[in-house]
């Protein structure tokens, strides 16, 4: 998370946060980073009264981005290794496991055993104790992360959509009382994207069954933010 004198920016995994983090750190006086991908529940008490800001992404797009990024790495993370059966499963098989994690007891136990026991402030930074509550939640992985990061009362967090990040973040900052300088506005408009991966448009990677499974498991995010396949 990024703490500034006027607001807190919470960094949801693979939803444009790396790009926004860099802009805030470069262009807002007094901005500082606290941990990495830490949830709202870990915000120090002295910042609790500040406005909370964040980003959200189309869940169908999220899973494609996550899979493509991990598949391209020389050493994919422990979550990918467990969900993909050591890289043996394709996109559909891996993401189906990810979406069914909340109800597949044996798979979840293997994933939890593979994750770190504590926060490590790099990568996904999701220790086993943080993921364990997904069990029986009825949520897809992205919706679980969304609720975990922003809290159950997510309406208290002001969110911009990653798909419209360049246009929506400046007014989001202004809504929290942060003057948007010309330098920050230029950054949001023209700076190159960060932490991206190459992949086909997300619609090309889903069959009808898997697309429907995302619709069911990630209904929380899809309905709240008006996303569609």
Short mmCIF file of C-alpha atoms in Angstrom, two decimals:
data_model
loop_
_atom_site.label_atom_id
_atom_site.label_comp_id
_atom_site.label_asym_id
_atom_site.label_seq_id
_atom_site.Cartn_x
_atom_site.Cartn_y
_atom_site.Cartn_z
CA UNK A 1 0.00 0.00 0.00
CA UNK A 2 1.01 3.63 -0.56
CA UNK A 3 0.35 6.08 2.27
CA UNK A 4 0.27 9.81 1.54
CA UNK A 5 -0.74 12.80 3.67
CA UNK A 6 -4.20 12.82 2.04
CA UNK A 7 -5.09 9.20 1.17
CA UNK A 8 -4.08 5.54 1.15
CA UNK A 9 -3.77 3.55 -2.08
CA UNK A 10 -4.35 -0.19 -1.69
CA UNK A 11 -2.63 -2.39 -4.30
CA UNK A 12 -4.78 -5.23 -5.62
CA UNK A 13 -2.76 -7.91 -7.39
CA UNK A 14 -2.35 -7.56 -11.20
CA UNK A 15 -4.91 -4.79 -11.47
CA UNK A 16 -2.73 -1.86 -12.55
CA UNK A 17 -1.35 -1.06 -9.12
CA UNK A 18 2.34 -1.22 -10.02
CA UNK A 19 1.85 1.57 -12.56
CA UNK A 20 -0.12 3.73 -10.12
CA UNK A 21 2.30 3.04 -7.26
CA UNK A 22 5.19 4.32 -9.36
CA UNK A 23 3.34 7.49 -10.29
CA UNK A 24 2.34 8.25 -6.72
CA UNK A 25 5.83 7.67 -5.38
CA UNK A 26 7.36 9.90 -8.07
CA UNK A 27 4.89 12.77 -8.03
CA UNK A 28 3.21 13.07 -4.61
CA UNK A 29 5.18 14.64 -1.78
CA UNK A 30 5.27 12.52 1.36
CA UNK A 31 4.15 9.31 -0.36
CA UNK A 32 5.69 6.17 1.08
CA UNK A 33 5.22 2.47 0.59
CA UNK A 34 4.16 0.19 3.43
CA UNK A 35 4.77 -3.45 2.59
CA UNK A 36 3.55 -4.94 -0.68
CA UNK A 37 0.01 -6.07 -1.55
CA UNK A 38 -0.89 -5.70 2.11
CA UNK A 39 -4.61 -5.68 2.95
CA UNK A 40 -6.57 -2.81 4.42
CA UNK A 41 -6.79 -4.73 7.71
CA UNK A 42 -3.03 -4.14 8.17
CA UNK A 43 -3.21 -0.38 7.72
CA UNK A 44 -1.62 1.29 10.78
CA UNK A 45 -4.21 2.94 13.01
CA UNK A 46 -2.82 6.44 12.51
CA UNK A 47 -3.93 6.32 8.84
CA UNK A 48 -7.37 4.83 9.40
CA UNK A 49 -9.21 8.12 8.85
CA UNK A 50 -7.66 8.76 5.42
CA UNK A 51 -9.68 8.09 2.25
CA UNK A 52 -9.00 4.65 0.78
CA UNK A 53 -8.39 4.28 -2.95
CA UNK A 54 -7.77 1.29 -5.19
CA UNK A 55 -8.27 -0.40 -8.55
CA UNK A 56 -10.35 -3.28 -9.89
CA UNK A 57 -10.13 -5.40 -13.04
CA UNK A 58 -12.37 -7.55 -15.20
CA UNK A 59 -12.02 -11.02 -13.61
CA UNK A 60 -11.92 -12.84 -16.96
CA UNK A 61 -8.98 -10.63 -17.91
CA UNK A 62 -7.30 -11.08 -14.52
CA UNK A 63 -7.02 -14.86 -14.86
CA UNK A 64 -5.52 -14.61 -18.35
CA UNK A 65 -2.98 -12.04 -17.17
CA UNK A 66 -2.03 -14.04 -14.08
CA UNK A 67 -1.64 -17.30 -15.99
CA UNK A 68 0.34 -15.72 -18.84
CA UNK A 69 2.67 -13.89 -16.48
CA UNK A 70 3.41 -16.97 -14.39
CA UNK A 71 3.76 -19.27 -17.40
CA UNK A 72 6.39 -16.93 -18.88
CA UNK A 73 8.56 -16.89 -15.76
CA UNK A 74 11.61 -19.15 -15.39
CA UNK A 75 10.40 -20.01 -11.89
CA UNK A 76 6.62 -19.60 -11.51
CA UNK A 77 5.38 -19.00 -7.99
CA UNK A 78 4.19 -21.68 -5.59
CA UNK A 79 0.52 -20.93 -6.24
CA UNK A 80 0.91 -21.49 -9.98
CA UNK A 81 2.94 -24.65 -9.44
CA UNK A 82 0.24 -26.13 -7.23
CA UNK A 83 -2.73 -25.10 -9.38
CA UNK A 84 -1.11 -26.16 -12.66
CA UNK A 85 0.21 -29.48 -11.32
CA UNK A 86 3.78 -28.37 -11.78
CA UNK A 87 3.06 -26.74 -15.13
CA UNK A 88 1.40 -29.83 -16.63
CA UNK A 89 -2.06 -28.26 -16.94
CA UNK A 90 -3.05 -25.77 -19.61
CA UNK A 91 -4.87 -22.47 -19.07
CA UNK A 92 -8.30 -24.05 -18.73
CA UNK A 93 -7.19 -26.71 -16.27
CA UNK A 94 -5.17 -24.31 -14.14
CA UNK A 95 -7.86 -21.64 -13.94
CA UNK A 96 -10.58 -24.19 -13.26
CA UNK A 97 -8.54 -25.28 -10.26
CA UNK A 98 -8.13 -21.65 -9.22
CA UNK A 99 -11.88 -21.04 -9.43
CA UNK A 100 -12.71 -24.22 -7.52
CA UNK A 101 -10.07 -23.71 -4.84
CA UNK A 102 -12.67 -22.67 -2.26
CA UNK A 103 -14.42 -26.05 -2.49
CA UNK A 104 -11.61 -28.48 -3.37
CA UNK A 105 -10.36 -29.36 0.10
CA UNK A 106 -7.40 -31.50 -0.97
CA UNK A 107 -6.17 -28.95 -3.51
CA UNK A 108 -6.50 -26.07 -1.08
CA UNK A 109 -4.55 -28.01 1.53
CA UNK A 110 -1.73 -28.54 -0.98
CA UNK A 111 -1.73 -24.87 -1.96
CA UNK A 112 -1.67 -23.70 1.66
CA UNK A 113 1.24 -26.03 2.40
CA UNK A 114 3.17 -24.54 -0.54
CA UNK A 115 2.62 -20.89 0.39
CA UNK A 116 4.87 -18.99 2.81
CA UNK A 117 3.80 -18.93 6.44
CA UNK A 118 4.24 -15.14 6.76
CA UNK A 119 4.24 -12.01 4.63
CA UNK A 120 7.40 -11.68 2.52
CA UNK A 121 6.70 -8.31 0.82
CA UNK A 122 7.29 -9.51 -2.72
CA UNK A 123 5.26 -11.17 -5.45
CA UNK A 124 1.67 -11.96 -4.57
CA UNK A 125 2.63 -11.75 -0.88
CA UNK A 126 -0.23 -13.99 0.22
CA UNK A 127 0.75 -16.25 3.12
CA UNK A 128 -1.16 -19.41 3.86
CA UNK A 129 -3.00 -17.86 6.81
CA UNK A 130 -4.36 -15.13 4.52
CA UNK A 131 -5.65 -17.54 1.85
CA UNK A 132 -7.11 -20.11 4.25
CA UNK A 133 -10.46 -18.25 4.64
CA UNK A 134 -11.25 -18.90 0.97
CA UNK A 135 -12.36 -22.37 2.06
CA UNK A 136 -16.13 -22.62 1.65
CA UNK A 137 -16.45 -18.94 0.76
CA UNK A 138 -18.12 -19.51 -2.60
CA UNK A 139 -15.73 -16.97 -4.13
CA UNK A 140 -13.42 -17.20 -7.10
CA UNK A 141 -9.79 -16.39 -6.42
CA UNK A 142 -9.97 -12.82 -7.72
CA UNK A 143 -13.14 -12.00 -5.79
CA UNK A 144 -11.54 -13.45 -2.68
CA UNK A 145 -8.45 -11.25 -3.17
CA UNK A 146 -10.70 -8.25 -3.76
CA UNK A 147 -12.61 -8.77 -0.51
CA UNK A 148 -9.45 -9.71 1.41
CA UNK A 149 -7.59 -6.59 0.28
CA UNK A 150 -10.38 -4.03 0.52
CA UNK A 151 -12.33 -5.53 3.42
CA UNK A 152 -15.92 -6.79 3.61
CA UNK A 153 -17.24 -3.20 3.52
CA UNK A 154 -15.58 -2.56 0.17
CA UNK A 155 -17.94 0.33 -0.53
CA UNK A 156 -15.75 2.36 1.84
CA UNK A 157 -12.94 2.13 -0.76
CA UNK A 158 -13.10 4.37 -3.84
CA UNK A 159 -12.16 2.33 -6.89
CA UNK A 160 -11.13 3.06 -10.47
CA UNK A 161 -11.27 0.43 -13.20
CA UNK A 162 -7.96 -0.77 -14.53
CA UNK A 163 -9.34 -0.73 -18.06
CA UNK A 164 -9.88 3.06 -17.77
CA UNK A 165 -7.02 3.69 -15.37
CA UNK A 166 -5.41 6.59 -17.22
CA UNK A 167 -8.68 8.52 -17.34
CA UNK A 168 -10.16 7.50 -13.98
CA UNK A 169 -7.21 7.75 -11.58
CA UNK A 170 -6.72 11.57 -11.73
CA UNK A 171 -10.34 12.31 -10.70
CA UNK A 172 -10.11 9.51 -8.13
CA UNK A 173 -7.15 11.29 -6.54
CA UNK A 174 -8.97 14.62 -6.68
CA UNK A 175 -11.96 13.06 -4.92
CA UNK A 176 -9.62 12.40 -1.97
CA UNK A 177 -8.45 16.02 -1.93
CA UNK A 178 -5.17 15.37 -3.75
CA UNK A 179 -4.27 18.09 -6.28
CA UNK A 180 -3.17 16.41 -9.51
CA UNK A 181 -0.09 18.21 -10.79
CA UNK A 182 0.64 18.51 -14.49
CA UNK A 183 3.57 16.11 -14.04
CA UNK A 184 1.36 13.45 -12.45
CA UNK A 185 -1.34 13.98 -15.07
CA UNK A 186 1.27 13.57 -17.81
CA UNK A 187 2.54 10.38 -16.17
CA UNK A 188 -0.96 8.91 -16.06
CA UNK A 189 -1.53 9.84 -19.69
CA UNK A 190 1.73 8.87 -21.33
CA UNK A 191 3.95 6.66 -19.15
CA UNK A 192 4.35 3.08 -20.43
CA UNK A 193 2.46 0.31 -18.67
CA UNK A 194 4.36 -1.68 -16.05
CA UNK A 195 4.47 -5.34 -15.02
CA UNK A 196 2.60 -6.54 -18.09
CA UNK A 197 2.63 -9.85 -19.98
CA UNK A 198 1.93 -10.75 -23.59
CA UNK A 199 -1.22 -12.76 -24.25
CA UNK A 200 -4.17 -13.02 -26.60
CA UNK A 201 -7.40 -11.12 -25.85
CA UNK A 202 -9.00 -12.86 -22.91
CA UNK A 203 -12.09 -14.01 -24.84
CA UNK A 204 -9.92 -16.23 -27.02
CA UNK A 205 -8.68 -18.34 -24.11
CA UNK A 206 -12.01 -19.38 -22.59
CA UNK A 207 -14.44 -22.05 -23.62
CA UNK A 208 -18.09 -21.47 -22.71
CA UNK A 209 -17.95 -23.65 -19.60
CA UNK A 210 -14.92 -21.91 -18.10
CA UNK A 211 -16.27 -18.45 -18.92
CA UNK A 212 -19.50 -19.34 -17.11
CA UNK A 213 -17.55 -20.63 -14.11
CA UNK A 214 -15.85 -17.23 -13.79
CA UNK A 215 -19.27 -15.57 -14.04
CA UNK A 216 -20.50 -17.67 -11.13
CA UNK A 217 -17.48 -17.60 -8.84
CA UNK A 218 -16.62 -13.93 -9.42
CA UNK A 219 -20.14 -12.56 -9.39
CA UNK A 220 -19.18 -10.25 -6.51
CA UNK A 221 -16.80 -8.20 -8.66
CA UNK A 222 -18.63 -8.64 -11.96
CA UNK A 223 -21.97 -7.34 -10.74
CA UNK A 224 -20.60 -4.59 -8.52
CA UNK A 225 -18.51 -3.09 -11.31
CA UNK A 226 -20.61 -3.94 -14.35
CA UNK A 227 -18.14 -6.26 -16.05
CA UNK A 228 -19.06 -8.64 -18.84
CA UNK A 229 -17.22 -11.34 -20.75
#
